[in-house]
Short mmCIF file of C-alpha atoms in Angstrom, two decimals:
data_model
loop_
_atom_site.label_atom_id
_atom_site.label_comp_id
_atom_site.label_asym_id
_atom_site.label_seq_id
_atom_site.Cartn_x
_atom_site.Cartn_y
_atom_site.Cartn_z
CA MET H 1 133.76 -115.68 198.97
CA SER H 2 133.26 -116.04 195.24
CA LEU H 3 131.86 -112.52 194.96
CA ILE H 4 134.82 -111.03 196.75
CA ARG H 5 137.28 -112.81 194.49
CA VAL H 6 135.47 -111.60 191.36
CA SER H 7 135.52 -107.97 192.47
CA ARG H 8 139.22 -108.17 193.28
CA HIS H 9 139.89 -109.68 189.88
CA ASN H 10 137.97 -106.96 188.06
CA ARG H 11 139.73 -104.27 190.02
CA SER H 12 143.20 -105.57 189.21
CA PHE H 13 142.24 -105.87 185.53
CA PHE H 14 141.04 -102.24 185.41
CA VAL H 15 144.20 -100.91 187.06
CA SER H 16 146.46 -102.84 184.68
CA PHE H 17 144.46 -101.61 181.66
CA THR H 18 144.77 -97.95 182.69
CA ARG H 19 148.50 -98.37 183.25
CA ARG H 20 148.91 -99.69 179.73
CA LEU H 21 147.00 -96.75 178.26
CA HIS H 22 149.13 -94.29 180.23
CA VAL H 23 152.38 -95.83 179.04
CA ALA H 24 151.18 -95.93 175.47
CA SER H 25 150.14 -92.27 175.51
CA SER H 26 153.49 -91.21 176.97
CA ASP H 27 155.38 -93.13 174.22
CA GLY H 28 153.12 -91.72 171.50
CA THR H 29 152.23 -95.24 170.12
CA VAL H 30 148.47 -94.78 170.42
CA SER H 31 146.90 -94.53 166.96
CA ALA H 32 144.78 -91.61 165.90
CA SER H 33 141.85 -93.96 165.34
CA SER H 34 141.70 -94.79 169.05
CA PRO H 35 138.42 -93.54 170.38
CA SER H 36 138.46 -90.51 172.70
CA ARG H 37 135.61 -90.29 175.11
CA LEU H 38 136.47 -86.75 176.31
CA ARG H 39 134.87 -85.06 173.30
CA ASP H 40 131.74 -87.17 173.42
CA HIS H 41 131.33 -87.18 177.15
CA TYR H 42 132.39 -83.66 178.07
CA ASN H 43 131.92 -81.86 174.70
CA PHE H 44 135.54 -80.66 174.84
CA GLN H 45 136.57 -77.91 172.38
CA PRO H 46 140.34 -77.56 171.84
CA PRO H 47 141.80 -74.01 171.91
CA PRO H 48 142.67 -72.35 168.56
CA PRO H 49 146.24 -72.75 167.34
CA PRO H 50 148.69 -69.84 168.04
CA LEU H 51 149.37 -67.30 165.31
CA SER H 52 152.32 -68.20 163.15
CA SER H 53 154.79 -65.83 161.49
CA THR H 54 152.89 -66.18 158.20
CA SER H 55 149.59 -65.14 159.74
CA GLU H 56 148.15 -61.67 159.45
CA VAL H 57 149.98 -58.93 161.37
CA PRO H 58 147.64 -56.60 163.33
CA ASN H 59 147.35 -53.06 161.98
CA PRO H 60 149.43 -50.62 164.14
CA SER H 61 146.91 -47.87 163.50
CA ASN H 62 144.39 -49.75 165.59
CA LYS H 63 146.57 -49.43 168.70
CA LYS H 64 145.43 -47.04 171.41
CA LYS H 65 147.34 -43.81 171.62
CA PRO H 66 149.36 -43.37 174.84
CA LYS H 67 147.79 -41.10 177.41
CA PRO H 68 149.51 -37.70 177.87
CA GLN H 69 151.48 -37.21 181.04
CA TYR H 70 149.66 -35.61 183.93
CA ARG H 71 150.26 -31.88 184.34
CA PRO H 72 149.06 -30.33 187.59
CA PRO H 73 146.94 -27.20 187.15
CA SER H 74 148.85 -23.92 187.43
CA SER H 75 147.57 -20.51 188.41
CA LEU H 76 149.96 -18.92 185.88
CA GLU H 77 148.30 -20.45 182.80
CA GLY H 78 145.62 -18.65 180.89
CA VAL H 79 146.03 -15.38 182.82
CA LYS H 80 145.83 -12.14 180.91
CA LYS H 81 148.21 -9.28 181.57
CA VAL H 82 146.92 -6.90 184.22
CA HIS H 83 146.85 -3.21 183.41
CA SER H 84 147.01 -0.66 186.22
CA ASP H 85 146.57 3.10 185.86
CA LEU H 86 148.25 3.94 189.17
CA PRO H 87 150.62 6.88 188.47
CA PHE H 88 153.69 5.63 190.34
CA ASP H 89 156.40 3.01 189.97
CA PHE H 90 155.66 -0.36 191.58
CA ARG H 91 158.22 -1.34 194.22
CA PHE H 92 158.26 -4.00 196.91
CA SER H 93 158.70 -1.36 199.64
CA TYR H 94 157.92 2.31 199.11
CA SER H 95 159.05 3.74 202.44
CA GLU H 96 162.26 1.69 202.79
CA SER H 97 163.61 2.22 199.27
CA SER H 98 164.75 5.38 197.56
CA SER H 99 164.90 6.14 193.87
CA ASN H 100 167.81 8.52 194.52
CA VAL H 101 170.19 5.70 195.49
CA ARG H 102 171.13 3.54 192.54
CA PRO H 103 172.18 -0.07 193.19
CA ILE H 104 175.53 -1.33 191.93
CA GLY H 105 174.27 -4.81 191.07
CA LEU H 106 171.45 -7.35 191.26
CA ARG H 107 171.38 -10.57 193.29
CA GLU H 108 169.14 -12.43 190.85
CA PRO H 109 167.96 -12.25 187.22
CA LYS H 110 165.20 -9.80 186.41
CA TYR H 111 162.30 -12.09 187.30
CA SER H 112 159.13 -10.10 187.81
CA PRO H 113 157.65 -10.76 191.30
CA PHE H 114 154.20 -10.30 189.75
CA GLY H 115 154.65 -13.55 187.82
CA PRO H 116 155.56 -14.24 184.20
CA ASP H 117 153.45 -12.25 181.74
CA ARG H 118 150.99 -11.10 184.41
CA LEU H 119 151.71 -7.35 184.33
CA ASP H 120 152.03 -4.98 181.40
CA ARG H 121 155.02 -3.24 183.05
CA GLU H 122 158.62 -4.28 182.66
CA TRP H 123 160.50 -5.27 185.82
CA THR H 124 163.92 -3.59 185.98
CA GLY H 125 165.20 -5.60 188.96
CA VAL H 126 164.28 -2.81 191.39
CA CYS H 127 160.87 -1.55 190.31
CA ALA H 128 158.21 -1.73 187.61
CA PRO H 129 158.16 1.86 186.24
CA ALA H 130 154.91 3.42 185.09
CA VAL H 131 156.78 4.83 182.08
CA ASP H 132 158.37 2.30 179.75
CA PRO H 133 162.16 2.56 180.30
CA LYS H 134 162.72 1.87 176.58
CA VAL H 135 160.74 4.94 175.67
CA GLU H 136 161.84 7.34 178.38
CA SER H 137 164.69 7.22 180.87
CA VAL H 138 163.68 6.73 184.49
CA ASP H 139 167.12 6.30 186.01
CA GLY H 140 166.76 7.40 189.62
CA VAL H 141 164.23 10.19 188.98
CA GLU H 142 160.50 9.71 188.60
CA ASP H 143 158.62 11.39 185.80
CA PRO H 144 157.38 14.79 187.12
CA LYS H 145 154.12 14.34 185.22
CA LEU H 146 153.23 11.38 187.47
CA GLU H 147 153.56 13.54 190.59
CA GLU H 148 151.19 16.14 189.14
CA LYS H 149 148.73 13.41 188.21
CA ARG H 150 148.80 11.95 191.72
CA LYS H 151 148.21 15.40 193.19
CA LYS H 152 145.12 15.95 191.05
CA VAL H 153 143.69 12.52 191.87
CA ARG H 154 144.29 13.08 195.60
CA GLU H 155 142.59 16.48 195.65
CA LYS H 156 139.60 15.06 193.78
CA ILE H 157 139.16 12.19 196.23
CA GLN H 158 139.73 14.16 199.43
CA GLY H 159 137.38 17.02 198.68
CA ALA H 160 136.88 19.65 201.38
CA SER H 161 139.09 19.50 204.45
CA LEU H 162 137.80 17.85 207.62
CA THR H 163 136.52 19.82 210.56
CA GLU H 164 137.91 19.27 214.05
CA ALA H 165 134.72 17.43 215.11
CA GLU H 166 134.91 15.10 212.11
CA ARG H 167 138.55 14.36 212.76
CA LYS H 168 137.88 13.51 216.42
CA PHE H 169 135.01 11.24 215.37
CA LEU H 170 137.28 9.31 212.97
CA VAL H 171 139.94 8.96 215.64
CA GLU H 172 137.37 7.74 218.14
CA ILE H 173 135.93 5.00 215.92
CA CYS H 174 139.45 3.73 215.17
CA GLN H 175 140.36 3.14 218.81
CA ARG H 176 141.43 -0.35 219.79
CA ASN H 177 138.32 -0.95 221.90
CA LYS H 178 136.02 0.09 219.02
CA THR H 179 137.40 -1.78 216.00
CA LYS H 180 139.88 -4.51 215.14
CA ARG H 181 140.67 -3.14 211.69
CA GLN H 182 144.40 -2.55 211.69
CA ILE H 183 147.33 -2.62 209.26
CA ASN H 184 150.64 -3.74 210.78
CA LEU H 185 153.63 -1.96 209.27
CA GLY H 186 156.92 -3.70 210.15
CA ARG H 187 160.56 -3.73 209.11
CA ASP H 188 159.72 -3.79 205.39
CA GLY H 189 157.77 -0.55 205.69
CA LEU H 190 154.88 0.22 203.36
CA THR H 191 154.91 -2.70 200.91
CA HIS H 192 153.09 -2.96 197.61
CA ASN H 193 150.59 -5.64 198.70
CA MET H 194 149.76 -3.55 201.76
CA LEU H 195 148.01 -1.06 199.48
CA ASN H 196 145.48 -3.75 198.56
CA ASP H 197 144.85 -4.47 202.26
CA ILE H 198 144.18 -0.79 202.93
CA TYR H 199 141.64 -0.59 200.10
CA ASN H 200 139.94 -3.73 201.41
CA HIS H 201 139.49 -2.07 204.81
CA TRP H 202 138.23 1.13 203.19
CA LYS H 203 135.47 -0.89 201.56
CA HIS H 204 133.76 -1.28 204.95
CA ALA H 205 135.07 1.69 206.97
CA GLU H 206 136.00 5.32 206.35
CA ALA H 207 139.31 5.09 208.21
CA VAL H 208 141.77 2.39 209.18
CA ARG H 209 144.35 2.20 211.95
CA VAL H 210 148.00 1.69 210.93
CA LYS H 211 150.38 0.34 213.56
CA CYS H 212 154.06 1.09 212.80
CA LEU H 213 156.89 -0.73 214.58
CA GLY H 214 160.57 -1.33 213.95
CA VAL H 215 162.96 0.42 211.59
CA PRO H 216 160.38 2.57 209.67
CA THR H 217 159.41 4.41 212.87
CA LEU H 218 162.79 6.14 212.83
CA ASP H 219 161.41 8.43 210.10
CA MET H 220 157.66 8.74 210.55
CA LYS H 221 157.49 11.67 208.16
CA ASN H 222 158.58 9.36 205.37
CA VAL H 223 155.95 6.78 206.33
CA ILE H 224 153.18 9.40 206.41
CA PHE H 225 154.33 10.81 203.07
CA HIS H 226 154.18 7.47 201.29
CA LEU H 227 150.88 6.47 202.90
CA GLU H 228 149.21 9.61 201.62
CA ASP H 229 151.05 9.59 198.31
CA LYS H 230 150.34 5.96 197.32
CA THR H 231 146.83 5.51 198.73
CA PHE H 232 145.54 9.08 198.03
CA GLY H 233 144.31 9.11 201.65
CA GLN H 234 144.89 11.47 204.55
CA VAL H 235 146.55 10.82 207.91
CA VAL H 236 144.28 12.54 210.44
CA SER H 237 145.96 11.38 213.64
CA LYS H 238 149.38 10.31 214.89
CA HIS H 239 150.15 8.94 218.32
CA CYS H 240 153.64 7.44 218.54
CA GLY H 241 153.60 4.68 215.92
CA THR H 242 149.80 4.53 215.53
CA LEU H 243 148.28 6.39 212.59
CA VAL H 244 144.69 6.84 211.44
CA LEU H 245 144.37 6.88 207.65
CA TYR H 246 141.20 8.45 206.21
CA ARG H 247 140.01 7.51 202.73
CA GLY H 248 138.46 10.88 201.71
CA ARG H 249 135.04 12.43 201.25
CA ASN H 250 134.63 11.54 197.58
CA TYR H 251 136.07 8.04 197.78
CA ASP H 252 134.01 5.40 195.95
CA PRO H 253 134.83 1.74 196.82
CA LYS H 254 133.43 0.61 193.46
CA LYS H 255 136.00 2.74 191.62
CA ARG H 256 139.01 1.61 193.65
CA PRO H 257 142.20 1.27 191.60
CA LYS H 258 143.30 -2.15 190.45
CA ILE H 259 146.45 -3.28 192.26
CA PRO H 260 148.28 -6.35 190.90
CA LEU H 261 149.70 -8.41 193.75
CA MET H 262 153.30 -9.52 194.11
CA LEU H 263 153.59 -13.30 194.32
CA TRP H 264 156.92 -13.31 196.16
CA LYS H 265 159.42 -10.96 197.74
CA PRO H 266 162.20 -10.01 195.31
CA HIS H 267 165.81 -10.06 196.46
CA GLU H 268 167.21 -6.70 197.46
CA PRO H 269 169.81 -5.31 195.02
CA VAL H 270 173.41 -4.69 195.98
CA TYR H 271 174.05 -1.18 197.28
CA PRO H 272 177.39 0.53 198.06
CA ARG H 273 178.96 -0.26 201.42
CA LEU H 274 177.92 1.93 204.34
CA ILE H 275 181.20 1.59 206.26
CA LYS H 276 184.31 2.51 204.32
CA THR H 277 187.85 1.39 205.09
CA THR H 278 188.82 4.88 206.19
CA ILE H 279 186.63 7.74 207.26
CA ASP H 280 186.75 10.76 204.99
CA GLY H 281 189.35 13.21 206.22
CA LEU H 282 191.08 10.73 208.56
CA SER H 283 194.02 8.39 208.15
CA ILE H 284 193.95 4.64 208.71
CA GLU H 285 195.44 4.94 212.22
CA GLU H 286 192.99 7.69 213.21
CA THR H 287 190.08 5.59 211.88
CA LYS H 288 191.15 2.55 213.91
CA ALA H 289 191.59 4.66 217.04
CA MET H 290 188.14 6.24 216.58
CA ARG H 291 186.46 2.85 216.15
CA LYS H 292 188.13 1.54 219.28
CA LYS H 293 187.17 4.67 221.21
CA GLY H 294 183.58 4.56 219.91
CA LEU H 295 183.01 1.02 221.21
CA ALA H 296 184.17 2.15 224.66
CA VAL H 297 181.80 5.15 224.82
CA PRO H 298 178.77 4.63 227.11
CA ALA H 299 175.68 3.64 225.15
CA LEU H 300 173.17 6.40 224.52
CA THR H 301 170.25 3.94 224.52
CA LYS H 302 169.45 0.29 223.92
CA LEU H 303 166.99 -0.37 221.13
CA ALA H 304 164.32 -3.02 221.68
CA LYS H 305 163.39 -5.40 218.90
CA ASN H 306 160.34 -4.17 216.94
CA GLY H 307 160.10 -1.08 219.09
CA TYR H 308 159.28 2.56 218.41
CA TYR H 309 162.34 4.63 217.47
CA GLY H 310 160.68 7.94 216.69
CA SER H 311 162.66 9.91 219.30
CA LEU H 312 166.07 8.47 218.38
CA VAL H 313 167.04 11.22 215.92
CA SER H 314 166.43 14.01 218.44
CA MET H 315 168.32 12.05 221.12
CA VAL H 316 171.37 11.72 218.86
CA ARG H 317 171.29 15.41 217.96
CA ASP H 318 171.20 16.36 221.65
CA ALA H 319 174.05 13.95 222.41
CA PHE H 320 176.21 15.50 219.70
CA LEU H 321 176.07 18.82 221.58
CA VAL H 322 178.12 17.18 224.34
CA SER H 323 180.08 14.35 222.73
CA GLU H 324 181.49 13.82 219.26
CA LEU H 325 180.91 10.03 219.32
CA VAL H 326 177.61 8.29 220.03
CA ARG H 327 177.08 4.57 220.52
CA ILE H 328 173.67 2.91 220.18
CA ASP H 329 173.29 -0.60 221.61
CA CYS H 330 171.45 -2.82 219.09
CA LEU H 331 172.08 -6.16 220.83
CA GLY H 332 169.39 -8.64 219.76
CA LEU H 333 168.42 -6.87 216.53
CA GLU H 334 168.99 -8.43 213.14
CA LYS H 335 172.03 -7.26 211.24
CA LYS H 336 170.07 -5.78 208.35
CA ASP H 337 167.87 -3.88 210.81
CA TYR H 338 170.61 -1.96 212.59
CA LYS H 339 172.34 -1.33 209.28
CA LYS H 340 169.16 0.33 208.04
CA ILE H 341 169.01 2.33 211.28
CA GLY H 342 172.57 3.53 210.70
CA ALA H 343 171.79 4.53 207.11
CA LYS H 344 168.72 6.50 208.25
CA LEU H 345 170.66 8.26 211.02
CA ARG H 346 173.36 9.21 208.52
CA ASP H 347 170.79 11.09 206.42
CA LEU H 348 168.51 12.46 209.15
CA VAL H 349 170.94 13.67 211.84
CA PRO H 350 173.28 14.02 209.71
CA CYS H 351 176.38 12.14 210.85
CA ILE H 352 179.20 9.81 209.75
CA LEU H 353 179.00 6.05 210.34
CA VAL H 354 182.04 4.63 212.14
CA THR H 355 181.36 0.92 212.75
CA PHE H 356 178.71 -1.79 213.18
CA ASP H 357 180.93 -4.17 215.17
CA LYS H 358 179.55 -6.18 218.12
CA GLU H 359 175.95 -5.22 217.18
CA GLN H 360 176.66 -1.58 218.00
CA VAL H 361 175.99 1.51 215.88
CA VAL H 362 178.79 4.03 216.40
CA ILE H 363 178.42 7.41 214.70
CA TRP H 364 180.61 10.51 214.57
CA ARG H 365 179.31 14.04 214.27
CA GLY H 366 182.21 15.19 212.06
CA LYS H 367 184.68 18.01 212.33
CA ASP H 368 182.45 20.95 211.46
CA TYR H 369 179.17 19.91 213.07
CA LYS H 370 176.25 22.31 213.11
CA PRO H 371 172.98 21.26 214.76
CA PRO H 372 170.16 21.35 212.20
CA GLU H 373 167.09 23.45 212.71
CA ASP H 374 163.87 21.82 213.88
CA GLU H 375 161.56 21.13 210.94
CA GLY H 376 158.42 21.36 213.08
CA GLU H 377 155.22 19.45 212.43
CA TYR H 378 154.72 16.71 209.92
CA PRO H 379 153.84 18.33 206.60
CA SER H 380 150.78 17.11 204.78
CA LEU H 381 150.49 16.59 201.07
CA ILE H 382 147.15 18.38 200.95
CA HIS H 383 146.80 22.06 201.75
CA ARG H 384 144.85 21.93 204.98
CA LYS H 385 145.17 22.96 208.60
CA SER H 386 147.53 20.91 210.69
CA SER H 387 145.39 18.03 211.97
CA ILE H 388 148.14 15.63 213.01
CA GLU H 389 148.83 15.53 216.69
CA SER H 390 152.36 16.17 217.79
CA ASP H 391 153.98 13.26 219.53
CA ALA H 392 155.88 15.54 221.95
CA GLY H 393 155.15 14.36 225.47
CA LEU H 394 153.14 11.36 224.19
CA CYS H 395 156.11 9.23 223.23
CA SER H 396 158.61 10.09 225.92
CA ARG H 397 159.38 6.40 226.36
CA GLU H 398 159.89 3.69 223.76
CA ASP H 399 157.24 1.00 223.43
#
């Protein structure tokens, strides 16, 4: 019992002593000479005092420079201007644009579709002329020296004309069951970047198949002309919208011309309106009556989307022998497509456009209509025997 009482006494004494020390430390009455066992027992080191206003100020030059902002890599940086010796003006589409028709305005600033500072030719909003427009005027007419230069280059590459056996061999190896090499030519016609694709095919084969569909097939002579004129090749076969383009006897893939690629499709310029308020030679009332009558005329044919329209011009000419108004049903086609069809018919038939209402192309033969003479076979740019098959009887129906 005595031991228990002693331990309880010691415990109460220790608790009361610690309470006194705690109160004294909180009041700040403990003297500095009071012993501290923390430093001796635990080897406690107090932290250094904070820097005052009178202390040394750190040198700002020792601060790290801020990191530059991240700039993603661009394909337009560090690219030298490309020089091309091709003797013709660069356009987005060669077969669907004409240098004889001048636009009346532009839809966008003159941003070069080849990229900023990537081509040593100036972009005029329509084309990149081979001759500097500041030095020589190229308004609507190409420099005749360029045509002579293209003719010389073409004759040098083509060499001697092909024999009938050689032509048949090229046509045979380009059949669909023999090769898959094919260039698809659509509503934009022969575009600039398509030239690079043709040269890539010519690197591995002597000839390539070109499949034409849509609006360009209305004038296949124009397509053949630009294919031979811009690639210096030779069209050796034509069956409806399928062409076989031969590269030439003296063609060297290692010496192929350098073609800068267009990075985007430029906006088409603004051209004059195709349909006027009144038809030339008629009054306003007569024009309205003719448009109403033209929409009621039975349709000559219905055009399929992305079809072959090679026989449309001859059909319209035959229809004009019987009727003065012809209506072509373009239901389902895009508006810009049947407008291009109307513009081509106006120049090829020739005829007068009446209206494009209700997705119909109505044309009038005019007062003094004379049927044009047949122009015959497709002319070639190289003096050779006619080696292009006529599509008479082969394309009696539209694809």
